[in-house]
mmCIF file of C-alpha atoms in Angstrom:
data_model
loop_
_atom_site.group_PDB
_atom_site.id
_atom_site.type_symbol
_atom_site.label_atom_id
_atom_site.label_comp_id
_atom_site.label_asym_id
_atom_site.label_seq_id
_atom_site.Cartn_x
_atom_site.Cartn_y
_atom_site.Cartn_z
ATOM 1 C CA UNK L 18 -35.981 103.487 45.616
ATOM 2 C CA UNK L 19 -38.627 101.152 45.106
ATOM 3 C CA UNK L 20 -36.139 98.729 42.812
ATOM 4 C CA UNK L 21 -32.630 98.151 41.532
ATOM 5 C CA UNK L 22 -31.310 101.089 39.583
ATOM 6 C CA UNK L 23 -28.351 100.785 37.509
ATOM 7 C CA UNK L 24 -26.723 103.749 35.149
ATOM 8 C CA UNK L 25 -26.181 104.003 32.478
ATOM 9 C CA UNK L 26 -28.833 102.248 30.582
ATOM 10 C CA UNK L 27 -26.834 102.344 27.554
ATOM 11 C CA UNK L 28 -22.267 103.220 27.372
ATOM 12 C CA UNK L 29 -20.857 103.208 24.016
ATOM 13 C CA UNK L 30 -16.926 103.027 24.085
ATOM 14 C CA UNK L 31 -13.710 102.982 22.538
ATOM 15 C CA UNK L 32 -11.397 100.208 23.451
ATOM 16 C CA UNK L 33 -8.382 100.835 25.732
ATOM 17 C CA UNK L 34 -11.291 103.512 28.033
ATOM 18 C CA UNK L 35 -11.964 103.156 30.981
ATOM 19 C CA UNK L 36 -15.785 102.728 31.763
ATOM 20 C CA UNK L 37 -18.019 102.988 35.477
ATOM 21 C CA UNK L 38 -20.749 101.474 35.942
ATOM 22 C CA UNK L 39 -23.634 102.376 38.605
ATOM 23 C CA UNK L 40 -25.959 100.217 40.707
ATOM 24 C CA UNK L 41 -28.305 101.548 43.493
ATOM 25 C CA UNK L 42 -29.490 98.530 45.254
ATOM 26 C CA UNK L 43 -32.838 98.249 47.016
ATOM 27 C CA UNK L 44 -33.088 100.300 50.391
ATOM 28 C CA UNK L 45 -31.832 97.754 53.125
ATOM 29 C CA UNK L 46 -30.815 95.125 51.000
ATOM 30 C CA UNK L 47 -27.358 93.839 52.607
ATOM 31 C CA UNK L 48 -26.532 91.628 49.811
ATOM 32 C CA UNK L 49 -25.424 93.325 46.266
ATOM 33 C CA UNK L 50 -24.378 90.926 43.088
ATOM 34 C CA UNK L 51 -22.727 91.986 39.611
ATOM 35 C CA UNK L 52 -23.687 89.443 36.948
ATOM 36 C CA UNK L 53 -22.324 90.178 33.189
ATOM 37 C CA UNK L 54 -24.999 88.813 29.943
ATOM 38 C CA UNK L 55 -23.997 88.051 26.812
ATOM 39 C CA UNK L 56 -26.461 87.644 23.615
ATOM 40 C CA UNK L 57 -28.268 84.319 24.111
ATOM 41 C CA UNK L 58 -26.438 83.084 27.075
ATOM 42 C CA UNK L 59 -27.696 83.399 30.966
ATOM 43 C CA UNK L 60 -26.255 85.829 33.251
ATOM 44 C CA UNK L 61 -22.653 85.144 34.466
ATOM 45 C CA UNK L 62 -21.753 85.622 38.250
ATOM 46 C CA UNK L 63 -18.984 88.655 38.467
ATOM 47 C CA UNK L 64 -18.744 89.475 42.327
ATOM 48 C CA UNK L 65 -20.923 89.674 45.290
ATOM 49 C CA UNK L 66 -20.929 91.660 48.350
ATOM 50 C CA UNK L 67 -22.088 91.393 51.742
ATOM 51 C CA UNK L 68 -22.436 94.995 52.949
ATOM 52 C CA UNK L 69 -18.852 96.554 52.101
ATOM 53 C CA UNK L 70 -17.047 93.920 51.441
ATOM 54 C CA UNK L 71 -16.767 91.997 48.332
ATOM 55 C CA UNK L 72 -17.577 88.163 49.935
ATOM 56 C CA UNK L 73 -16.957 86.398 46.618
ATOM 57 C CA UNK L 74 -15.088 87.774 43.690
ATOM 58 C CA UNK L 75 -14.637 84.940 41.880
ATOM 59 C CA UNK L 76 -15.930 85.659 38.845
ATOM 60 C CA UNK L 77 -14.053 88.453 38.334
ATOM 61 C CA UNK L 78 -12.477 87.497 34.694
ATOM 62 C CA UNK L 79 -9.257 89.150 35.156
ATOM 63 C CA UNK L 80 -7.449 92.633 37.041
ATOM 64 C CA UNK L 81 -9.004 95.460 34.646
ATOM 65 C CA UNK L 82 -12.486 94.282 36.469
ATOM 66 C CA UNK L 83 -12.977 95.800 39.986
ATOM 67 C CA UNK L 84 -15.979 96.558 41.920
ATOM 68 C CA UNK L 85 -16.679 98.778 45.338
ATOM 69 C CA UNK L 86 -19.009 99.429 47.226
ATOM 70 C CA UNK L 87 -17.891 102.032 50.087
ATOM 71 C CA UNK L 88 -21.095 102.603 52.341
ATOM 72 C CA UNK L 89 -22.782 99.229 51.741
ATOM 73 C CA UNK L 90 -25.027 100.705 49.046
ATOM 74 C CA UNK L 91 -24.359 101.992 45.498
ATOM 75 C CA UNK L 92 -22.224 99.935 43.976
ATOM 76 C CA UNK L 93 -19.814 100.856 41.033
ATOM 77 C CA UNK L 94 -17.868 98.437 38.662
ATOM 78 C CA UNK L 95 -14.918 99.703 36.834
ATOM 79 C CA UNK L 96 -13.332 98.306 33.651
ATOM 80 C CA UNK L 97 -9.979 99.509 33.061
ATOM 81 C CA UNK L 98 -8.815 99.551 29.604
ATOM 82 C CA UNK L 99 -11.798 98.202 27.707
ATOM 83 C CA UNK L 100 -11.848 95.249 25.010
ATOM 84 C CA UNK L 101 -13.933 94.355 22.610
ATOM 85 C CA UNK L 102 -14.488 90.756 24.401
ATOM 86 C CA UNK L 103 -16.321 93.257 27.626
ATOM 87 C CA UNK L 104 -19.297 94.142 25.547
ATOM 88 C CA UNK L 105 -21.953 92.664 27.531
ATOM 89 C CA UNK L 106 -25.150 93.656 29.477
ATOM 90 C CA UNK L 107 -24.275 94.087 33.155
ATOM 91 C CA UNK L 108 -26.745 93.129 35.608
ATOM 92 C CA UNK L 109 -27.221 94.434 39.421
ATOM 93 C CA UNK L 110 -29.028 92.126 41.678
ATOM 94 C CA UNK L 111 -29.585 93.068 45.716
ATOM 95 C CA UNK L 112 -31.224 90.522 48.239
ATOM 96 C CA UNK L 113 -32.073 90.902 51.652
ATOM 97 C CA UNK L 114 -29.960 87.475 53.341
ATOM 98 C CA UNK L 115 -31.599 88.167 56.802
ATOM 99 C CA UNK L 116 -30.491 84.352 58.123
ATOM 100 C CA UNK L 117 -27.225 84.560 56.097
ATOM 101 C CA UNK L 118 -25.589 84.450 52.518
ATOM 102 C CA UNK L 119 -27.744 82.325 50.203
ATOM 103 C CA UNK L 120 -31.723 82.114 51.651
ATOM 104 C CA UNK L 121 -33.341 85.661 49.994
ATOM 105 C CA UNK L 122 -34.499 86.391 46.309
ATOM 106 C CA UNK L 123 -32.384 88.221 44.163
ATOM 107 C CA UNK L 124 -34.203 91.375 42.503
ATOM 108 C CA UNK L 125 -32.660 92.455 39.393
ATOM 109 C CA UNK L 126 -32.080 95.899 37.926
ATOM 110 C CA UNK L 127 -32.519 96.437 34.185
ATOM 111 C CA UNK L 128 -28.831 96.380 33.257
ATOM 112 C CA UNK L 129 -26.545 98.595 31.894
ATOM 113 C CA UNK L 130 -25.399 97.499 28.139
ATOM 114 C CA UNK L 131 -21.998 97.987 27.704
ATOM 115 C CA UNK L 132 -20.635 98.379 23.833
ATOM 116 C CA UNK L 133 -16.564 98.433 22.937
ATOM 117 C CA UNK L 134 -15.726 99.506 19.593
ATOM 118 C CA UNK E 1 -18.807 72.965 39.931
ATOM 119 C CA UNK E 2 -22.659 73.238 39.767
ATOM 120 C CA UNK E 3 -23.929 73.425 36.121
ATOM 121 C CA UNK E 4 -27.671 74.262 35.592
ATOM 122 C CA UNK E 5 -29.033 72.792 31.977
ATOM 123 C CA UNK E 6 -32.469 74.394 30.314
ATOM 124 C CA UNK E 7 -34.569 71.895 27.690
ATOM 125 C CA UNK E 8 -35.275 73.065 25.446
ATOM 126 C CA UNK E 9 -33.687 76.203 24.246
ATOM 127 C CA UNK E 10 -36.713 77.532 22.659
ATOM 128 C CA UNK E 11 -40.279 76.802 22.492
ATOM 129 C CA UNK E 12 -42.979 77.959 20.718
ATOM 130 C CA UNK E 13 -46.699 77.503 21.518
ATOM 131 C CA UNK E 14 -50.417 78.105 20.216
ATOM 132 C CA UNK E 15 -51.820 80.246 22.548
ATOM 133 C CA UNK E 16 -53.586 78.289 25.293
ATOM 134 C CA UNK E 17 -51.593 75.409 25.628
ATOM 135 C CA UNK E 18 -50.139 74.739 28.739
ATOM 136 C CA UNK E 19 -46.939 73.748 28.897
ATOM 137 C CA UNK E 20 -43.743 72.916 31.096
ATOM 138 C CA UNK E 21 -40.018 74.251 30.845
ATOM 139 C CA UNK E 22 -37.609 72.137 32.326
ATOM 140 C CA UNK E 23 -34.611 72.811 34.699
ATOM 141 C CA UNK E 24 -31.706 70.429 35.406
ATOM 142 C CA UNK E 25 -28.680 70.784 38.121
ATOM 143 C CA UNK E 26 -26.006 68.478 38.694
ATOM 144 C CA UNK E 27 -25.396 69.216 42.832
ATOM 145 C CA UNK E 28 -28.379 68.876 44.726
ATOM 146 C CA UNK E 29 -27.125 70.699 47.286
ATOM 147 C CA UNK E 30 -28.709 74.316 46.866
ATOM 148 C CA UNK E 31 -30.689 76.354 49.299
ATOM 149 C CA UNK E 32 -32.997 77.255 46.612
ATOM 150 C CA UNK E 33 -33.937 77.791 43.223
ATOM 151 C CA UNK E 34 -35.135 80.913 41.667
ATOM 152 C CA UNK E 35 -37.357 81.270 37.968
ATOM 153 C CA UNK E 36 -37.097 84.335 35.838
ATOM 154 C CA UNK E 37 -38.709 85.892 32.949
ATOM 155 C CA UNK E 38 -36.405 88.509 30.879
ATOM 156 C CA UNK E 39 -38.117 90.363 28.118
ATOM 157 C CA UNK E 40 -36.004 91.357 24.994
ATOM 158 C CA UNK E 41 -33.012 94.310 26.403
ATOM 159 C CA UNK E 42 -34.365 93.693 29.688
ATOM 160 C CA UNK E 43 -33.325 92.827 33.128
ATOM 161 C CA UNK E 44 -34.699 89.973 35.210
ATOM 162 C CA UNK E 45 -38.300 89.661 36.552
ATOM 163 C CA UNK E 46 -38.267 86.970 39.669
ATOM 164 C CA UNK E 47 -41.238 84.803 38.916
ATOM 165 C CA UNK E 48 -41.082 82.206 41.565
ATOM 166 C CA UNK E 49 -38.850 81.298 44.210
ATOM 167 C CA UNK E 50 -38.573 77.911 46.236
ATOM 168 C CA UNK E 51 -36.795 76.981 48.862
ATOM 169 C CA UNK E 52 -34.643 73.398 48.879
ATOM 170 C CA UNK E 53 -37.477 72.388 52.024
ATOM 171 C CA UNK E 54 -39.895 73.158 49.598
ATOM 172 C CA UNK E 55 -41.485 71.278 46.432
ATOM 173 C CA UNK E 56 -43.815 73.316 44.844
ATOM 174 C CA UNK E 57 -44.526 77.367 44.876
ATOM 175 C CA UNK E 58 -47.504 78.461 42.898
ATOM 176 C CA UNK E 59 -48.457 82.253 41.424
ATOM 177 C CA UNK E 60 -51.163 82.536 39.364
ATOM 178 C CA UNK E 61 -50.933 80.685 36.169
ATOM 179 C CA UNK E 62 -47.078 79.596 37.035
ATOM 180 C CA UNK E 63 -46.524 76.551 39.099
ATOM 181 C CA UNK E 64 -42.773 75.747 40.141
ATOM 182 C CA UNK E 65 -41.627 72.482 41.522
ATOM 183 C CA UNK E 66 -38.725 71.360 42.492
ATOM 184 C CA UNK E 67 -37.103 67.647 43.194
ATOM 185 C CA UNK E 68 -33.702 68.656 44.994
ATOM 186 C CA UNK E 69 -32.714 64.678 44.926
ATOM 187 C CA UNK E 70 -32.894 64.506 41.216
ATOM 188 C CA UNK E 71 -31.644 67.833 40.649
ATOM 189 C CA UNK E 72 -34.774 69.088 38.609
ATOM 190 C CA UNK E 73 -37.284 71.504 38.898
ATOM 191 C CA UNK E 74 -40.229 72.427 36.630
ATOM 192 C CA UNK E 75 -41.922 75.690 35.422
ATOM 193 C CA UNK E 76 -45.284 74.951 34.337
ATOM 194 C CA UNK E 77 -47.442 77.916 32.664
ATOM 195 C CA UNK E 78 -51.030 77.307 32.754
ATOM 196 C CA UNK E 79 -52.957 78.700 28.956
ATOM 197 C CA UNK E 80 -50.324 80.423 28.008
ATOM 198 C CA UNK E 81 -50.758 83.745 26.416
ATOM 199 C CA UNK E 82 -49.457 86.306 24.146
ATOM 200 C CA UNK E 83 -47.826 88.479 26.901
ATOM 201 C CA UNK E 84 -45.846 85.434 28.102
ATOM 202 C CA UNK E 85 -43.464 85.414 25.116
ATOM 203 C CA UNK E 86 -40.314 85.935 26.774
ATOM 204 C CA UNK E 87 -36.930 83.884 27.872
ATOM 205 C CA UNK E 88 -37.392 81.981 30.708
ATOM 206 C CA UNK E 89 -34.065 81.590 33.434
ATOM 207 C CA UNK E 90 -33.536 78.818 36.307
ATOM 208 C CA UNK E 91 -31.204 79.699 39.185
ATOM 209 C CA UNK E 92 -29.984 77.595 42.133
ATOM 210 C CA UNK E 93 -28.369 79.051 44.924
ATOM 211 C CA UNK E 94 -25.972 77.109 46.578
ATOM 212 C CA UNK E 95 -25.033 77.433 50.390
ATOM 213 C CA UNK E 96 -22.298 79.439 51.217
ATOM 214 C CA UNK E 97 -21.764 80.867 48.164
ATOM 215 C CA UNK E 98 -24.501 83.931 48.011
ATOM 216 C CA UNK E 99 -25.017 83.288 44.212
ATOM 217 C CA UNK E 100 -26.885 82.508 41.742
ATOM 218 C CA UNK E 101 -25.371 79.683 39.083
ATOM 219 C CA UNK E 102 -27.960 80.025 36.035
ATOM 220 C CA UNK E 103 -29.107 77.739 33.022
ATOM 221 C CA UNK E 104 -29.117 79.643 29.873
ATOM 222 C CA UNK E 105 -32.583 79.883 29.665
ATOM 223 C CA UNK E 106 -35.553 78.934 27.142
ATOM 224 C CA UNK E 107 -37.271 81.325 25.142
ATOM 225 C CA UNK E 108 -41.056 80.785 24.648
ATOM 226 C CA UNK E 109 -43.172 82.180 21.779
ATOM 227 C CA UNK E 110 -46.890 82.092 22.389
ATOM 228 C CA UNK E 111 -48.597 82.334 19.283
ATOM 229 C CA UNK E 112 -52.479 84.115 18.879
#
């Protein structure tokens, strides 16, 4: 596609579910980033991957967070046992790092707003 | 740990002015630094992107700059308008690392 899609726009939960979200990075972007926005605050860095593998995870905040990414495309992160404390807009970013990790601009997908109640 | 610092947190203008937004990091060692605009429930628009050989990168009415030694960089906007109401992000990318650290941004009213 001609940007970043991520689905769902918009998941409204209970807490203790388990939730998936979707990114679909630019075509031939190598480079694929979760970031995780709350109100007011900038984006937070989550995980990053350089074609299949996650290269950084590091912002992972604990175990119920993982992320894949099978065919070095879509990407999908999955919360296991929601909390209340994981409502947040989650951002997709891809970049094409011809040159390696670090020298190409991020594009950003709108973000998928995740609610717990 | 680099830590990015916007000043100020929120601005608001008479349409026309021009105006800067400021952009502080505390390790100067980044291989670039990336400006944003995010609209209310929206994701990120890249506005400008400069790389740590570079000082300045220009688009339109938006001039970035960017003093890697000092750990600062600049977005100025150039009679502002209306339509540029919006929160305004700083990123540096540091080497190695393949992401972005951001500032928490600076949210600009433009008034008619």
């Amino acid at each position: 596609g001609a940007g970043v899609s991520q689905t769902p726009s918009n998941k409204v939960t209970e807490k203790g579910k388990y939730v998936e979200l979707r990114c679909d990075p630019i075509s031939g972007h190598t480079a694929l980033y979760w970031y995780r926005q709350s109100l007011g605050q900038g984006p937070e860095f989550l995980i990053y991957f350089q074609g299949t593998g996650a290269a950084d995870d590091s912002g992972l905040p604990n175990d119920r967070f993982f992320a894949v990414r099978p065919e070095g495309s879509v990407s999908t992160l999955k919360i296991q046992r929601t909390e209340r404390g994981d409502s947040a807009v989650y951002l997709c970013a891809s970049s094409s790092t011809q040159g390696g990790a670090g020298t190409g601009e991020l594009f950003f997908g709108e973000g998928s707003r995740l609610t717990v109640l | 740990k680099q830590e990015v610092t916007q000043i100020p947190a929120a601005l608001s203008v008479p349409e026309g002015e021009n105006l800067v937004l400021n952009c502080s990091f505390t390790d100067s060692a980044i291989y670039n630094l990336q400006w944003f605009r995010q609209d209310p429930g929206k994701g990120l628009t890249s506005l400008l992107l400069i790389q740590s050989s570079q000082r300045e990168q220009t688009s339109g009415r938006l001039n970035a700059s960017l003093d890697k030694s000092s750990g600062r960089s600049t977005l100025y906007i150039a009679a502002s308008q209306p339509g540029d109401s919006a929160t305004y992000l700083c990123a540096v990318n540091n080497p190695n690392t393949g992401k972005l650290i951001f500032g928490q941004g600076t949210t600009l009213q433009v008034k008619p």
